[in-house]
XYZ file of C-alpha atoms in Angstrom:
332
model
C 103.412 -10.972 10.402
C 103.320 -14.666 10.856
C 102.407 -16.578 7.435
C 99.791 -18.334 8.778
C 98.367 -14.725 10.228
C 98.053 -13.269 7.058
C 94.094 -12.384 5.771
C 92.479 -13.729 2.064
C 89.420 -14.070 0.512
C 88.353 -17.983 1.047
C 85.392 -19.554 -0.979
C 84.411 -22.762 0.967
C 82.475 -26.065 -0.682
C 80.614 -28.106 -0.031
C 78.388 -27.158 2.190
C 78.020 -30.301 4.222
C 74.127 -31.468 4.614
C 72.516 -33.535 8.143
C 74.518 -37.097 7.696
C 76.596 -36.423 5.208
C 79.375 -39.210 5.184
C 82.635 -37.516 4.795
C 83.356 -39.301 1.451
C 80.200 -38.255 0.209
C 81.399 -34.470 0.790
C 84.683 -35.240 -0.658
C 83.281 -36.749 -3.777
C 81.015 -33.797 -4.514
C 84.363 -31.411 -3.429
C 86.344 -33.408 -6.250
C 83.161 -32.775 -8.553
C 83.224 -28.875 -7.980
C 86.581 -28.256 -8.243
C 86.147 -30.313 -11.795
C 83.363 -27.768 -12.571
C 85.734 -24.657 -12.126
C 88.302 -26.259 -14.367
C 85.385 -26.858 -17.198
C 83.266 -24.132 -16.616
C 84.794 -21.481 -13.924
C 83.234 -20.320 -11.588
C 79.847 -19.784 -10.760
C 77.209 -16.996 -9.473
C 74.712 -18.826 -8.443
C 70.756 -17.634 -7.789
C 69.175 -17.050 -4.159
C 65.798 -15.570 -3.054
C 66.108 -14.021 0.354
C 62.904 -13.397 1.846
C 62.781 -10.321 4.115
C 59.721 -10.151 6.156
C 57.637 -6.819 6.765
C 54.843 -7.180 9.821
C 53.358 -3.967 8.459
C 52.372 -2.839 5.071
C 54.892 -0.435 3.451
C 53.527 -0.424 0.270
C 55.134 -4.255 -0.808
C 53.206 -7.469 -0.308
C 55.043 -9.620 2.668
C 57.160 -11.387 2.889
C 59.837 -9.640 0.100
C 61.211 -12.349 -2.235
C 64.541 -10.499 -3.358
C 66.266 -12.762 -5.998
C 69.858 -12.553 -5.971
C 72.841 -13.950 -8.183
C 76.310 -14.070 -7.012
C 79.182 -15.561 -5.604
C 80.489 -15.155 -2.180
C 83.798 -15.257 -0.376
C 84.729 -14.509 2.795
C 87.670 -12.808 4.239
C 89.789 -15.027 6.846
C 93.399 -15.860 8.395
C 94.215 -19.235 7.288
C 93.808 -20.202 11.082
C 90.175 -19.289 10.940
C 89.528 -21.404 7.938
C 89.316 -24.624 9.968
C 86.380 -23.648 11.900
C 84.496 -21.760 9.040
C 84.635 -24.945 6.966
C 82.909 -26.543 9.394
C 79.840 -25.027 8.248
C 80.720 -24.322 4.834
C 82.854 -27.596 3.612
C 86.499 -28.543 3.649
C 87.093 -27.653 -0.023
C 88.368 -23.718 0.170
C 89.707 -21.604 -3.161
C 92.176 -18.710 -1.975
C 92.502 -15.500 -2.935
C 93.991 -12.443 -2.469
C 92.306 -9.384 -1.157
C 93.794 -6.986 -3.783
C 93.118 -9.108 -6.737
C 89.109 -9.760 -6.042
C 89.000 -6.087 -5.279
C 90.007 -5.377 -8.724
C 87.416 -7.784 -10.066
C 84.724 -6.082 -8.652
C 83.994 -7.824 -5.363
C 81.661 -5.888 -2.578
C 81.291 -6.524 0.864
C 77.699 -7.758 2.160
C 74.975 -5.240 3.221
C 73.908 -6.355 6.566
C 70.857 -5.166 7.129
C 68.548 -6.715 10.283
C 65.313 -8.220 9.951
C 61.853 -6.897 11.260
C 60.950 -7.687 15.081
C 57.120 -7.076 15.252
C 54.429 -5.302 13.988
C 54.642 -2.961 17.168
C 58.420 -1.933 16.461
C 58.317 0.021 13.863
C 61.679 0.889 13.836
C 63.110 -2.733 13.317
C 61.758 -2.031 9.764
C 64.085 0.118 8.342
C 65.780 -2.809 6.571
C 62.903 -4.086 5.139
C 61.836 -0.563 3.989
C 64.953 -0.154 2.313
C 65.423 -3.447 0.200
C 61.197 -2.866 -0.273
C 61.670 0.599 -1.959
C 65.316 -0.707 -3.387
C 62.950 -2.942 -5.637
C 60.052 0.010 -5.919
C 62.791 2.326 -7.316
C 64.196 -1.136 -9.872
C 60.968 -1.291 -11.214
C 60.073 2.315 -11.770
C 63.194 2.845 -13.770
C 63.024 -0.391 -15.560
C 59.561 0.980 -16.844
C 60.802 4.162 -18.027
C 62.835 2.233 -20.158
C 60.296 -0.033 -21.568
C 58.523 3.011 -22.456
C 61.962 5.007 -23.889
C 62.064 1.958 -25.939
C 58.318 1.788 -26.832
C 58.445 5.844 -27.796
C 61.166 5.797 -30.347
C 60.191 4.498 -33.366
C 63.095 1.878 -34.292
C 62.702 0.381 -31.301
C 59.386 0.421 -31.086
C 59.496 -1.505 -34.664
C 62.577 -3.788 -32.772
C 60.121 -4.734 -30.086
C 57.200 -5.528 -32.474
C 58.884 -7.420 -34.505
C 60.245 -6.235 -38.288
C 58.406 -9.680 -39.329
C 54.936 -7.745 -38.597
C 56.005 -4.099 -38.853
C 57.732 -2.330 -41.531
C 57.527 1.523 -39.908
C 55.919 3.153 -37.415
C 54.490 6.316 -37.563
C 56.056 9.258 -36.061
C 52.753 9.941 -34.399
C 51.473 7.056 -33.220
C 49.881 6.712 -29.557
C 50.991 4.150 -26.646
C 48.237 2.627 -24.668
C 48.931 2.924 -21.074
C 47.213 0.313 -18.473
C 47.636 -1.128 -15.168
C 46.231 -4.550 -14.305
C 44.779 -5.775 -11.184
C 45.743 -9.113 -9.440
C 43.552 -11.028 -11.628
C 44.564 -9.733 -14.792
C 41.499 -6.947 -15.268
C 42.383 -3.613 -16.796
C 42.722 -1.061 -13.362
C 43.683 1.822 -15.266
C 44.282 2.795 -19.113
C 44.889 5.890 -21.085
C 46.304 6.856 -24.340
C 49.481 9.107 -24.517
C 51.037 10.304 -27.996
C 54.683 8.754 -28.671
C 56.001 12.123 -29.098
C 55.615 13.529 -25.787
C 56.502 10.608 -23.693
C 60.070 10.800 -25.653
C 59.875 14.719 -24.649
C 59.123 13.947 -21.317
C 62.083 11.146 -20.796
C 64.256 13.521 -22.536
C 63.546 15.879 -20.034
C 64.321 13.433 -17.320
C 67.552 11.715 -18.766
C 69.135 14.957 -19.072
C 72.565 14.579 -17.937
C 71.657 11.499 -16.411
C 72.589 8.007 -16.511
C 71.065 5.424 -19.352
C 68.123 3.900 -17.646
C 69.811 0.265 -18.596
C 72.883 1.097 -17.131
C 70.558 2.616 -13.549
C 68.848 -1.115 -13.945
C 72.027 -2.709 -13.793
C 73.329 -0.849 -10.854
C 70.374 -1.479 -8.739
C 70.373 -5.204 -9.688
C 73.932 -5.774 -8.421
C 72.843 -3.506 -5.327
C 70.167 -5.901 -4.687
C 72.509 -8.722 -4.864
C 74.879 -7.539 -1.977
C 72.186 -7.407 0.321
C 71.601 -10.012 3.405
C 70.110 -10.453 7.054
C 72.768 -10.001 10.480
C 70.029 -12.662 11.290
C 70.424 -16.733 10.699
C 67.237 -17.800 11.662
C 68.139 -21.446 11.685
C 70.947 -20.997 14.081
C 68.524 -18.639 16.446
C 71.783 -16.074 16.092
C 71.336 -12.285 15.547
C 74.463 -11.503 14.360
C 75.463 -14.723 12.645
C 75.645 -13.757 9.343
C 77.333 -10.181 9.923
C 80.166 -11.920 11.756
C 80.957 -13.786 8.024
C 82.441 -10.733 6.511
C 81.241 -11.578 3.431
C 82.088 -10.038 0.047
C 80.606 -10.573 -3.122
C 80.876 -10.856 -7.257
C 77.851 -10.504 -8.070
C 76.114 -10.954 -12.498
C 73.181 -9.391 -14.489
C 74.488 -5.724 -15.269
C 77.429 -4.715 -17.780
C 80.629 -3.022 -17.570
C 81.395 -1.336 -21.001
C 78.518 -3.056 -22.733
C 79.943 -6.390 -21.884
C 77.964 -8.629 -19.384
C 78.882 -9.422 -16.087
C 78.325 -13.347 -16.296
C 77.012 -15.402 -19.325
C 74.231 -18.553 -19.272
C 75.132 -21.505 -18.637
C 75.609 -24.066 -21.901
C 72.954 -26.819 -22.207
C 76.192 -29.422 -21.606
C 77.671 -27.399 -18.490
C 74.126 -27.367 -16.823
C 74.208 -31.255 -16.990
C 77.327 -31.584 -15.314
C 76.357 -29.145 -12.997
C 73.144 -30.906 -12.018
C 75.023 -34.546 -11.998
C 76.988 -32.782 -9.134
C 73.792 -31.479 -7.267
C 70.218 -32.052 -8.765
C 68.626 -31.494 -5.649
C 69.900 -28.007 -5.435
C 70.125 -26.662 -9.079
C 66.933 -28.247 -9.942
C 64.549 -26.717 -7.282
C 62.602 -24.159 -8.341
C 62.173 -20.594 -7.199
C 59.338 -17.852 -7.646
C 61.079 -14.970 -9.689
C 58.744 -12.017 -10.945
C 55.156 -14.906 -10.230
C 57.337 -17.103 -12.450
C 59.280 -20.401 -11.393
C 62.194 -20.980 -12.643
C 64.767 -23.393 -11.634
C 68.234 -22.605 -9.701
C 70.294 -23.778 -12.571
C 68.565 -21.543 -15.542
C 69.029 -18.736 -13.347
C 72.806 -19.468 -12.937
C 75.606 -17.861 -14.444
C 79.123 -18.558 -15.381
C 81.133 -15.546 -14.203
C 83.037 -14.264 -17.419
C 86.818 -13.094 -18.132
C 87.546 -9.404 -16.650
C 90.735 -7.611 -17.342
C 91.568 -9.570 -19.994
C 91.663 -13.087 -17.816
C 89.649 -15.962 -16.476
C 88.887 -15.256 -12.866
C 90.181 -18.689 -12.324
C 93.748 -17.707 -13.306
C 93.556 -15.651 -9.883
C 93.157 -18.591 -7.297
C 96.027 -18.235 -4.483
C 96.299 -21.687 -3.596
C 92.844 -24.538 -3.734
C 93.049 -26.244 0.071
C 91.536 -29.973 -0.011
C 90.815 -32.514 2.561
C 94.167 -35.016 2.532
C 91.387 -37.833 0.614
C 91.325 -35.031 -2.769
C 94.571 -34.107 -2.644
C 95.743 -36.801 -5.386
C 92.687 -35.545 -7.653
C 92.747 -32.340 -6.567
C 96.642 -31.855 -7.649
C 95.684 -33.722 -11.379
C 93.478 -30.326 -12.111
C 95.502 -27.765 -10.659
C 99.061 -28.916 -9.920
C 101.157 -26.679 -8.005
C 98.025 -24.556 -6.160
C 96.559 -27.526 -4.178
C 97.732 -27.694 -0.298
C 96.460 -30.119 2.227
C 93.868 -27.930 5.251
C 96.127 -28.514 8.335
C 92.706 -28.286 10.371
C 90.730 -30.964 9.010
């Protein structure tokens, strides 16, 4: 196979903005690739908003917040083109080694036509009862926590609470969009822990089921880019992702940023980390929601970039981080 034939997984930076000037772009490139030496790398936040003409039981549109990193798999003759669209700055990797740290390819699922075809909302349905199914188990484990006793004293706080009764009572309610009590009832502590023993009976941990279905969530996206009027666009990508919040082996996925690494990340981009998204009727802004993704086998992931390709104006820079990995793109 010719070299220059052979498939990786790129990342690509910056993504280039209406009238950028090209050493605007290179400048925030250089800024980045400082970042990953600092910091590593990051998984950063997205909503994607799924629309649903019809009701299926989920208010529309579907907000699905997401945190991850993407790369997508390439020849090294294709990069030219894709950094077009997603900046001349491009970490290398190979296919084997993200594989082994956990990287996913994309679930492509389409968006909804119209109210009148029904069947174009199968995707929605699916990331709409993805989230029905995250919340159902993440309150079964609010209330495996609230049941036992030591955690129930945990959650209370030990400040306020020096035992709990082995028969106390939970009280049960459901509140209406404007905060008013829907539904309540009272349910002894004792047979809501029989019940969920019942249910986790040779079953998962309902953490561990939480964590699962958030990185599920996460590897979800539309064939369709909207802005482009394209279909397909976004299924063409062939886009894998890392994605954070869940553990492996009671160690997290990705860790918060520092208070000093979120200020050189916003010097880099304010406009981006600083906006603020909608997350559970809360907004919270890109960069608190961001995570650094941690060590895995025993190494940074950095320690597993191929080669870093610049533009020829960061190669000098560029070479002062990383030395030996950086290579000139041929295309640009």
């Amino acid at each position: 196979m010719n070299p220059s034939e052979r498939r990786f997984f790129y990342h690509s930076f910056p993504r280039p903005r209406p009238n950028d000037a090209p050493e605007v772009i290179t400048s925030k490139g250089i800024e980045i690739l400082r970042s990953i030496k600092e910091i590593g790398l990051l998984l950063a936040p997205e909503i994607v908003r799924w629309e649903t003409p019809v009701s299926i039981g989920s208010p529309s549109p579907i907000l699905l917040p997401q945190t991850r990193i993407s790369f997508t798999e390439l020849s090294e003759n294709e990069l030219g083109s894709h950094s077009k669209m997603f900046g001349p700055f491009a970490l290398e990797f190979e296919l084997e080694d993200l594989r082994r740290e956990g990287a996913m390819p994309v679930i492509y699922v389409p968006q909804a036509r119209s109210a009148e075809d029904l069947l174009t909302l199968t995707g929605a349905i699916m990331v709409s009862h993805l989230g029905h199914t995250q919340y159902l188990v993440k309150q079964l484990h609010q209330l495996a926590q609230l049941s036992d006793p030591e955690q129930a004293m945990k959650l209370l706080g030990t400040e306020h609470v020096t035992s709990v009764r082995e028969d106390y009572t939970l009280n049960l309610s459901n509140s209406g969009d404007n905060g008013e009590i829907v539904q309540s009832t009272e349910v002894p502590a004792k047979t809501i822990r029989e019940i969920l023993n019942y249910l986790g009976f040779r079953n998962a941990p309902f953490n561990s089921m939480i964590g699962v279905l958030t990185l599920t969530q996460s590897l979800f996206y539309p064939t369709d880019n909207e802005h482009a009027k394209d279909d397909l666009a976004y299924y063409r990508e062939r886009e894998w992702r890392i994605t954070g919040g869940y553990d492996i082996n009671a160690k997290s996925r990705g860790r918060a940023l520092t208070y000093a690494e979120k200020q050189q990340v916003l010097s880099i981009d304010a406009a981006f980390w600083s906006r603020k998204d909608q997350v559970d009727n809360v907004a919270v802004s890109r960069i608190e929601r961001a995570m650094v993704l941690n060590q895995f086998r025993e190494r940074s992931p950095t320690d597993y970039i191929r080669r870093i390709l610049v533009p020829k104006a960061a190669e000098l820079q560029a070479r002062e981080m990383f030395g030996e990995k950086v290579s000139v793109q041929p295309q640009l």
